[in-house]
Short mmCIF file of C-alpha atoms and ligand atoms in Angstrom, two decimals:
data_model
loop_
_atom_site.label_atom_id
_atom_site.label_comp_id
_atom_site.label_asym_id
_atom_site.label_seq_id
_atom_site.Cartn_x
_atom_site.Cartn_y
_atom_site.Cartn_z
CA MET A 1 6.80 -23.98 -10.68
CA LYS A 2 4.45 -24.82 -13.42
CA ARG A 3 1.41 -25.35 -10.76
CA PHE A 4 2.50 -21.81 -8.56
CA GLU A 5 1.49 -20.35 -12.40
CA ASP A 6 -1.46 -21.91 -12.42
CA TYR A 7 -2.44 -21.47 -8.51
CA LEU A 8 -1.85 -18.07 -8.56
CA GLU A 9 -3.66 -17.08 -12.46
CA THR A 10 -6.61 -18.77 -10.96
CA ILE A 11 -5.77 -15.84 -7.83
CA ASN A 12 -5.93 -13.29 -9.14
CA ARG A 13 -8.54 -13.81 -11.87
CA ARG A 14 -11.14 -14.77 -8.74
CA LEU A 15 -9.89 -11.88 -6.59
CA THR A 16 -10.41 -9.47 -9.41
CA GLN A 17 -13.99 -11.29 -9.35
CA LEU A 18 -14.38 -10.76 -6.41
CA LEU A 19 -13.22 -7.10 -5.27
CA PRO A 20 -16.40 -4.59 -5.10
CA ALA A 21 -16.62 -3.07 -8.53
CA CYS A 22 -15.94 1.33 -9.08
CA THR A 23 -19.82 1.47 -9.26
CA TYR A 24 -20.31 1.94 -5.62
CA ASP A 25 -21.52 4.83 -4.52
CA ALA A 26 -17.67 5.13 -3.09
CA PRO A 27 -15.92 4.09 -5.39
CA ALA A 28 -12.13 6.31 -3.94
CA VAL A 29 -11.62 3.20 -1.32
CA CYS A 30 -12.37 0.58 -3.98
CA ASP A 31 -9.97 1.95 -5.99
CA ALA A 32 -7.93 2.03 -3.41
CA MET A 33 -8.26 -2.19 -2.00
CA ARG A 34 -7.70 -2.93 -6.06
CA TYR A 35 -4.72 -1.22 -6.08
CA SER A 36 -3.20 -2.42 -3.11
CA LEU A 37 -4.75 -6.41 -4.74
CA ASP A 38 -3.27 -6.18 -8.02
CA GLY A 39 -0.31 -7.00 -8.90
CA GLY A 40 3.08 -7.30 -6.53
CA GLY A 41 2.80 -9.69 -4.26
CA LYS A 42 3.36 -13.41 -4.21
CA ARG A 43 0.82 -14.90 -3.74
CA ILE A 44 2.22 -17.40 -0.43
CA ARG A 45 -0.34 -17.62 1.81
CA PRO A 46 -3.05 -18.33 -1.02
CA VAL A 47 -1.16 -21.16 -2.79
CA LEU A 48 -0.15 -22.95 0.93
CA LEU A 49 -3.67 -23.24 1.66
CA LEU A 50 -5.18 -24.60 -2.13
CA GLU A 51 -1.80 -26.82 -2.11
CA CYS A 52 -3.15 -28.14 1.70
CA CYS A 53 -6.83 -28.56 0.29
CA ARG A 54 -5.38 -30.69 -2.32
CA LEU A 55 -2.80 -32.55 -1.04
CA CYS A 56 -5.22 -33.62 1.98
CA GLY A 57 -8.07 -34.80 -0.90
CA GLY A 58 -9.87 -31.33 -1.54
CA ASP A 59 -12.22 -29.73 -3.66
CA LEU A 60 -10.01 -26.69 -4.79
CA ASP A 61 -13.20 -25.09 -7.07
CA ALA A 62 -14.27 -24.68 -2.99
CA ALA A 63 -11.34 -23.56 -0.71
CA LEU A 64 -10.69 -20.78 -3.62
CA ASP A 65 -13.08 -18.07 -2.13
CA PHE A 66 -11.22 -18.90 1.33
CA ALA A 67 -7.46 -18.56 -0.39
CA CYS A 68 -9.00 -14.67 -1.59
CA ALA A 69 -10.62 -14.06 1.47
CA LEU A 70 -6.85 -14.65 3.35
CA GLU A 71 -5.00 -12.27 0.29
CA MET A 72 -7.46 -9.49 1.44
CA ILE A 73 -6.17 -10.01 5.34
CA HIS A 74 -2.73 -10.23 4.15
CA THR A 75 -3.35 -6.82 2.14
CA TYR A 76 -4.96 -4.61 4.75
CA SER A 77 -2.04 -6.22 6.94
CA LEU A 78 0.58 -4.06 4.41
CA VAL A 79 -1.58 -1.07 3.33
CA HIS A 80 -2.06 -0.59 7.59
CA ASP A 81 1.28 -1.34 8.71
CA ASP A 82 2.16 1.17 5.56
CA LEU A 83 0.57 3.79 7.65
CA PRO A 84 2.56 6.89 9.24
CA CYS A 85 0.74 6.02 12.54
CA MET A 86 3.31 2.38 12.25
CA ASP A 87 6.11 1.98 9.73
CA ASP A 88 5.21 4.84 7.88
CA ASP A 89 7.06 3.25 4.59
CA ASP A 90 5.93 4.61 1.23
CA MET A 91 6.32 2.22 -0.75
CA ARG A 92 4.65 -1.54 -1.29
CA ARG A 93 4.54 -3.93 -3.38
CA GLY A 94 7.50 -2.13 -6.33
CA LYS A 95 5.05 0.40 -6.17
CA PRO A 96 3.57 3.93 -3.76
CA ALA A 97 2.58 2.33 -0.54
CA CYS A 98 -1.27 2.63 -0.81
CA HIS A 99 -1.64 6.67 1.83
CA ILE A 100 1.18 7.78 -0.76
CA ALA A 101 -1.16 7.00 -4.07
CA PHE A 102 -4.72 7.26 -1.62
CA GLY A 103 -4.04 9.50 1.59
CA GLU A 104 -4.27 8.51 5.11
CA ALA A 105 -7.74 8.67 5.73
CA THR A 106 -8.72 5.75 2.73
CA ALA A 107 -6.30 3.58 3.25
CA VAL A 108 -7.15 2.41 6.66
CA LEU A 109 -10.48 2.18 4.99
CA ALA A 110 -9.05 0.29 2.40
CA GLY A 111 -7.63 -1.91 4.87
CA ASP A 112 -10.95 -2.20 7.27
CA ALA A 113 -13.13 -3.00 3.67
CA LEU A 114 -10.48 -5.73 2.55
CA LEU A 115 -10.78 -6.89 5.94
CA THR A 116 -14.84 -6.67 6.08
CA GLU A 117 -15.34 -8.35 2.25
CA ALA A 118 -12.34 -10.39 3.47
CA PHE A 119 -15.19 -12.42 5.92
CA GLY A 120 -17.67 -12.29 3.47
CA ALA A 121 -16.27 -13.83 0.74
CA ALA A 122 -15.08 -16.56 2.43
CA ALA A 123 -18.74 -16.89 4.41
CA ASN A 124 -20.52 -16.49 0.59
CA SER A 125 -17.50 -19.37 -0.78
CA GLU A 126 -18.76 -22.25 -2.55
CA ALA A 127 -17.56 -24.14 0.95
CA ALA A 128 -19.72 -22.83 2.62
CA LYS A 129 -22.43 -23.99 0.28
CA LYS A 130 -21.17 -27.80 0.27
CA THR A 131 -19.44 -28.57 3.37
CA PRO A 132 -21.15 -25.62 5.43
CA ALA A 133 -19.80 -27.26 9.24
CA ARG A 134 -15.89 -26.73 7.67
CA ALA A 135 -16.21 -23.92 6.51
CA LEU A 136 -17.58 -22.76 9.92
CA GLU A 137 -14.23 -24.03 11.66
CA ALA A 138 -12.65 -22.82 8.99
CA ILE A 139 -13.73 -18.47 9.26
CA ALA A 140 -12.97 -19.21 13.20
CA LEU A 141 -9.50 -20.49 12.50
CA LEU A 142 -9.35 -17.22 9.73
CA ALA A 143 -10.35 -14.92 12.59
CA ARG A 144 -8.08 -15.95 15.63
CA TYR A 145 -5.33 -15.88 13.42
CA ALA A 146 -6.12 -12.59 12.00
CA GLY A 147 -6.80 -11.30 15.18
CA ALA A 148 -5.39 -10.37 18.96
CA GLU A 149 -4.20 -14.04 19.89
CA GLY A 150 -2.61 -13.59 15.84
CA MET A 151 -1.40 -11.03 13.42
CA ILE A 152 -2.47 -7.84 15.30
CA GLY A 153 -0.90 -9.51 18.54
CA GLY A 154 2.21 -9.75 16.70
CA GLN A 155 1.75 -5.95 15.34
CA THR A 156 1.29 -5.24 18.51
CA ILE A 157 4.60 -6.31 20.04
CA ASP A 158 6.55 -5.38 17.24
CA LEU A 159 5.29 -1.68 17.65
CA GLU A 160 6.15 -2.50 21.95
CA SER A 161 9.53 -3.43 20.50
CA GLU A 162 10.60 -0.39 18.06
CA GLY A 163 13.90 1.06 20.62
CA LYS A 164 14.77 -1.60 22.68
CA THR A 165 16.65 -4.75 22.41
CA ILE A 166 14.28 -7.50 22.65
CA ASP A 167 15.80 -10.94 23.64
CA LEU A 168 15.68 -14.17 20.78
CA THR A 169 12.14 -15.70 22.94
CA ARG A 170 10.41 -12.10 22.24
CA LEU A 171 11.14 -12.33 19.04
CA GLN A 172 10.44 -15.43 18.21
CA THR A 173 6.93 -15.38 19.54
CA MET A 174 6.50 -11.71 17.72
CA ASP A 175 7.82 -13.85 14.57
CA ARG A 176 5.49 -16.89 15.11
CA LEU A 177 2.24 -14.21 15.63
CA LYS A 178 2.97 -11.67 13.16
CA THR A 179 4.05 -13.93 10.14
CA GLY A 180 3.53 -17.68 11.38
CA ALA A 181 -0.31 -17.30 12.29
CA LEU A 182 -1.49 -16.31 8.34
CA MET A 183 1.22 -19.13 7.66
CA ARG A 184 -0.48 -21.46 9.86
CA ALA A 185 -3.72 -19.77 8.75
CA ALA A 186 -3.57 -21.36 4.50
CA CYS A 187 -2.04 -24.45 6.21
CA GLU A 188 -4.65 -24.82 8.34
CA ILE A 189 -7.57 -24.08 6.86
CA GLY A 190 -6.05 -25.82 3.18
CA ALA A 191 -6.98 -29.46 5.98
CA VAL A 192 -9.51 -28.30 7.11
CA LEU A 193 -11.97 -27.36 4.28
CA ALA A 194 -10.13 -31.26 3.20
CA GLY A 195 -11.24 -32.03 5.36
CA ALA A 196 -7.77 -34.15 6.53
CA ASN A 197 -7.55 -35.66 9.32
CA ASP A 198 -5.02 -35.46 12.56
CA GLU A 199 -1.71 -36.46 11.78
CA LYS A 200 -2.55 -34.50 8.45
CA ARG A 201 -3.48 -31.68 9.39
CA THR A 202 -0.85 -31.52 12.70
CA ALA A 203 1.79 -32.44 9.70
CA LEU A 204 0.73 -29.39 7.99
CA VAL A 205 0.49 -26.96 11.24
CA ARG A 206 4.42 -27.91 11.59
CA TYR A 207 5.40 -27.47 7.96
CA ALA A 208 3.48 -23.67 8.81
CA GLU A 209 5.06 -22.74 11.64
CA ALA A 210 8.38 -23.76 10.80
CA LEU A 211 8.27 -21.94 7.27
CA GLY A 212 7.00 -18.94 8.98
CA GLN A 213 10.01 -18.70 10.73
CA ALA A 214 12.24 -19.35 7.94
CA PHE A 215 10.16 -17.00 5.95
CA GLN A 216 10.29 -13.98 8.78
CA ILE A 217 14.23 -14.65 9.52
CA VAL A 218 15.07 -14.75 4.85
CA ASP A 219 12.90 -10.87 5.49
CA ASP A 220 15.12 -9.72 8.51
CA ILE A 221 18.76 -10.89 6.12
CA LEU A 222 16.52 -9.65 3.14
CA ASP A 223 16.42 -5.96 5.13
CA VAL A 224 19.59 -5.55 5.12
CA THR A 225 20.94 -7.33 2.61
CA GLY A 226 18.15 -6.45 -0.58
CA ASP A 227 17.81 -3.40 -2.36
CA THR A 228 15.18 -1.57 -2.67
CA ALA A 229 14.32 -1.94 -5.98
CA THR A 230 13.88 -6.07 -5.88
CA LEU A 231 12.37 -5.60 -2.58
CA GLY A 232 9.92 -3.54 -3.83
CA LYS A 233 9.49 -2.10 -0.37
CA PRO A 234 12.34 0.23 1.98
CA ALA A 235 15.25 -1.88 2.15
CA GLY A 236 17.12 -1.15 5.53
CA SER A 237 13.93 0.07 7.02
CA ASP A 238 13.76 -2.27 10.46
CA ALA A 239 17.22 -0.73 11.28
CA GLN A 240 15.88 2.87 10.22
CA GLN A 241 13.48 1.75 12.83
CA GLN A 242 15.53 0.80 15.45
CA LYS A 243 14.33 -2.92 15.20
CA SER A 244 15.69 -6.30 17.11
CA THR A 245 15.77 -8.79 14.60
CA TYR A 246 17.21 -12.09 14.02
CA VAL A 247 20.42 -10.10 12.26
CA SER A 248 20.92 -7.87 14.96
CA LEU A 249 20.60 -10.23 17.93
CA LEU A 250 22.28 -13.40 15.96
CA GLY A 251 24.64 -11.80 13.05
CA LEU A 252 24.46 -12.28 9.78
CA SER A 253 25.44 -15.80 8.81
CA ALA A 254 23.86 -17.39 12.06
CA ALA A 255 20.51 -15.80 10.46
CA LYS A 256 21.06 -17.49 7.43
CA GLN A 257 21.80 -21.28 9.89
CA ALA A 258 18.64 -20.79 11.73
CA ALA A 259 17.00 -19.70 8.51
CA GLN A 260 18.26 -23.19 6.35
CA ASP A 261 17.44 -24.90 10.04
CA CYS A 262 13.54 -24.04 10.06
CA THR A 263 13.39 -25.02 6.17
CA ALA A 264 14.74 -28.70 6.44
CA ALA A 265 12.75 -29.03 10.63
CA ALA A 266 9.38 -27.38 7.66
CA VAL A 267 10.10 -30.62 4.74
CA LYS A 268 10.34 -33.27 7.56
CA SER A 269 7.23 -31.78 8.95
CA LEU A 270 5.77 -33.21 5.58
CA ALA A 271 7.11 -36.89 5.78
CA VAL A 272 3.73 -38.28 6.38
CA PHE A 273 2.61 -37.31 2.63
CA GLY A 274 5.47 -39.19 0.95
CA ALA A 275 5.88 -37.71 -2.87
CA ASP A 276 2.65 -35.96 -3.19
CA ALA A 277 4.33 -33.38 -1.12
CA ALA A 278 6.70 -31.93 -3.49
CA PHE A 279 5.09 -28.90 -4.77
CA LEU A 280 4.95 -27.61 -0.55
CA ARG A 281 9.63 -29.25 -0.75
CA GLY A 282 10.32 -27.55 -3.33
CA LEU A 283 8.28 -23.86 -1.88
CA ALA A 284 9.84 -24.24 1.37
CA ASP A 285 13.11 -24.43 -0.75
CA ASP A 286 13.00 -21.54 -2.54
CA LEU A 287 11.29 -19.21 -0.06
CA MET A 288 14.74 -19.61 2.25
CA LYS A 289 16.30 -18.48 -1.62
CA ARG A 290 13.92 -15.89 -2.31
CA THR A 291 15.20 -11.84 -3.38
CA SER A 292 11.93 -10.35 -2.62
C1 LIG B 301 -1.07 -3.83 10.84
C2 LIG B 301 -2.99 -4.94 10.63
C3 LIG B 301 -1.33 -4.91 11.04
C4 LIG B 301 -1.13 -5.68 11.06
C5 LIG B 301 0.84 -5.98 10.60
C6 LIG B 301 1.31 -8.92 8.90
C7 LIG B 301 1.85 -7.85 9.27
C8 LIG B 301 1.46 -7.37 10.67
C9 LIG B 301 2.53 -6.44 8.83
C10 LIG B 301 3.41 -6.48 8.01
C11 LIG B 301 4.94 -5.97 7.74
C12 LIG B 301 5.88 -7.25 7.81
C13 LIG B 301 7.38 -7.33 6.96
C14 LIG B 301 5.02 -8.45 8.62
C15 LIG B 301 6.05 -9.57 8.26
C16 LIG B 301 5.46 -10.53 7.48
C17 LIG B 301 5.72 -10.39 6.38
C18 LIG B 301 7.55 -11.31 5.72
C19 LIG B 301 4.65 -10.28 4.90
C20 LIG B 301 5.24 -9.37 3.73
O1 LIG B 301 4.85 -10.54 3.49
P1 LIG B 301 5.03 -11.45 1.66
O2 LIG B 301 6.36 -11.04 1.70
O3 LIG B 301 4.41 -9.81 0.68
O4 LIG B 301 4.35 -12.38 1.23
P2 LIG B 301 3.57 -9.93 -0.50
O5 LIG B 301 3.67 -8.47 -1.21
O6 LIG B 301 4.85 -11.02 -1.37
O7 LIG B 301 2.17 -10.32 -0.37
#
């Protein structure tokens, strides 16, 4: 997928520029931030943001720092999720987790700093200069979807649910917040920055919700069927932590069917864009077939 690679290159180049140079008085935290952000990540969320912006006729250069901000927030969530007080995982993106490489306290600070820098990047973006009202709305969305009403809320349900069996409705709520909220942030912010009309914005929100659900179901499946080397993070950790997942509640075969159904729903929601949404359709299919 040529367009994916082009986005990836642009995002990675800009992330490197945005990260504070390690000439600060506190280089350890900068090293830990770079280490966690560098390489290994699929960059799905920033790619989604840029593509949704393009699809709605927006300015990609202006939106780029929002895309990077979202990846910083996602990366902070992974750094904190791996901490001993959370999932206590030693490996992430194919290398030792941040707290293993830099120590727990520095990993907490690196996550905090990535979250903070993300809002700085959004506030200082080209979009904020060119279309300040849209950028302000996008910053509010970023806060809402990353916060207690979004990803943090999902992580809270996750922690409360450890060692218990939760029902499918509760699992879906958890996934909608923990995983879906940042997917929704990506698609909705892309639309908002482009000044999309309600019809297009709603279509992209529906796409994001179904895609986020499919993404998490595949994550649950890979935790059972994948191997640690390919995943770049420990396989089997859901069962080890006695977490309820799509696979534990429905079984592998029904979970695979659910992932296909959600992917089909995501694809269907793009009808308003016609042929121009081919990239997003292909992305949904590729994410369902992913191995890591
Ligand atoms: C601890 C603040 C805090 C939040 C935790 C997102 C999250 C909430 C935890 C991460 C662990 C996890 C399994 C989340 C579900 C979403 C998910 C599958 C994340 C992994 O996303 P990928 O596969 O990761 O896009 P890469 O490394 O490719 O960027």
